Amino acid sequence: MSTDSVEPGHGHSPAAWTAVIIMLIAFTIGAVAFYFSAAVIVWASAGLAVIGLIVGWIMKRAGYGVGGDKYTPKGH
């Protein structure tokens, strides 16, 4: 088995982490708002979750995703 190859990971990239963090914040805000029956904030947090997906996609297209030219895989 060669040690020269580095597994690119399963979403361990700046694009993936940024998208996940934005979406976790959105879901947390949405859950708290749902508990307090703040429908407008629940819908705004749903929009923020979609923005998280879009940001991740844009960052991937910019080269920060797994296999991108600006991404450097880290060894485990």
Coordinates of C-alpha atoms in Angstrom, one line a residue:
M1 CA 0.0 0.0 0.0
S2 CA 1.4 3.3 -1.1
T3 CA 1.8 6.1 1.5
D4 CA 2.1 8.7 -1.3
S5 CA -1.7 8.9 -1.9
V6 CA -3.7 11.0 0.4
E7 CA -7.4 10.3 0.7
P8 CA -9.2 13.6 -0.1
G9 CA -11.6 13.1 2.7
H10 CA -15.3 13.1 2.9
G11 CA -16.2 16.8 2.8
H12 CA -13.2 17.8 4.9
S13 CA -12.7 21.1 3.0
P14 CA -13.2 24.8 3.7
A15 CA -16.2 24.9 1.5
A16 CA -17.9 22.0 3.3
W17 CA -17.1 23.2 6.7
T18 CA -18.3 26.8 6.0
A19 CA -21.6 25.4 4.5
V20 CA -22.1 23.1 7.5
I21 CA -21.4 25.8 10.1
I22 CA -23.8 28.3 8.4
M23 CA -26.5 25.6 8.3
L24 CA -26.0 24.6 11.9
I25 CA -26.4 28.2 13.0
A26 CA -29.5 28.4 10.8
F27 CA -31.1 25.3 12.3
T28 CA -30.2 26.3 15.8
I29 CA -31.9 29.8 15.3
G30 CA -34.8 28.1 13.6
A31 CA -35.3 25.6 16.5
V32 CA -35.2 28.3 19.1
A33 CA -37.6 30.5 17.1
F34 CA -40.0 27.6 16.6
Y35 CA -40.1 27.0 20.3
F36 CA -41.0 30.7 20.9
S37 CA -43.5 30.6 18.0
A38 CA -41.7 33.2 16.0
A39 CA -42.7 32.1 12.5
V40 CA -40.9 35.0 10.6
I41 CA -37.6 34.0 12.2
V42 CA -38.2 30.3 11.5
W43 CA -38.6 31.2 7.8
A44 CA -35.6 33.5 7.9
S45 CA -33.5 30.7 9.3
A46 CA -34.7 28.4 6.6
G47 CA -33.5 31.0 4.1
L48 CA -30.2 31.1 5.9
A49 CA -29.9 27.4 5.5
V50 CA -30.3 27.7 1.8
I51 CA -27.7 30.5 1.8
G52 CA -25.4 28.1 3.5
L53 CA -25.8 25.6 0.6
I54 CA -25.2 28.4 -1.9
V55 CA -22.1 29.6 -0.1
G56 CA -20.7 26.0 0.0
W57 CA -21.4 25.6 -3.7
I58 CA -19.7 29.0 -4.6
M59 CA -16.7 28.1 -2.5
K60 CA -16.4 24.7 -4.2
R61 CA -16.6 26.4 -7.6
A62 CA -13.9 28.8 -6.4
G63 CA -11.5 25.9 -5.7
Y64 CA -12.0 25.4 -1.9
G65 CA -13.8 22.1 -2.2
V66 CA -12.3 18.6 -2.1
G67 CA -10.1 18.3 -5.2
G68 CA -10.1 22.0 -5.8
D69 CA -6.9 23.9 -6.8
K70 CA -6.9 25.9 -3.5
Y71 CA -7.6 22.9 -1.3
T72 CA -4.7 21.1 0.4
P73 CA -5.7 17.7 1.9
K74 CA -4.5 17.0 5.4
G75 CA -3.2 13.6 6.4
H76 CA -5.2 11.8 9.2

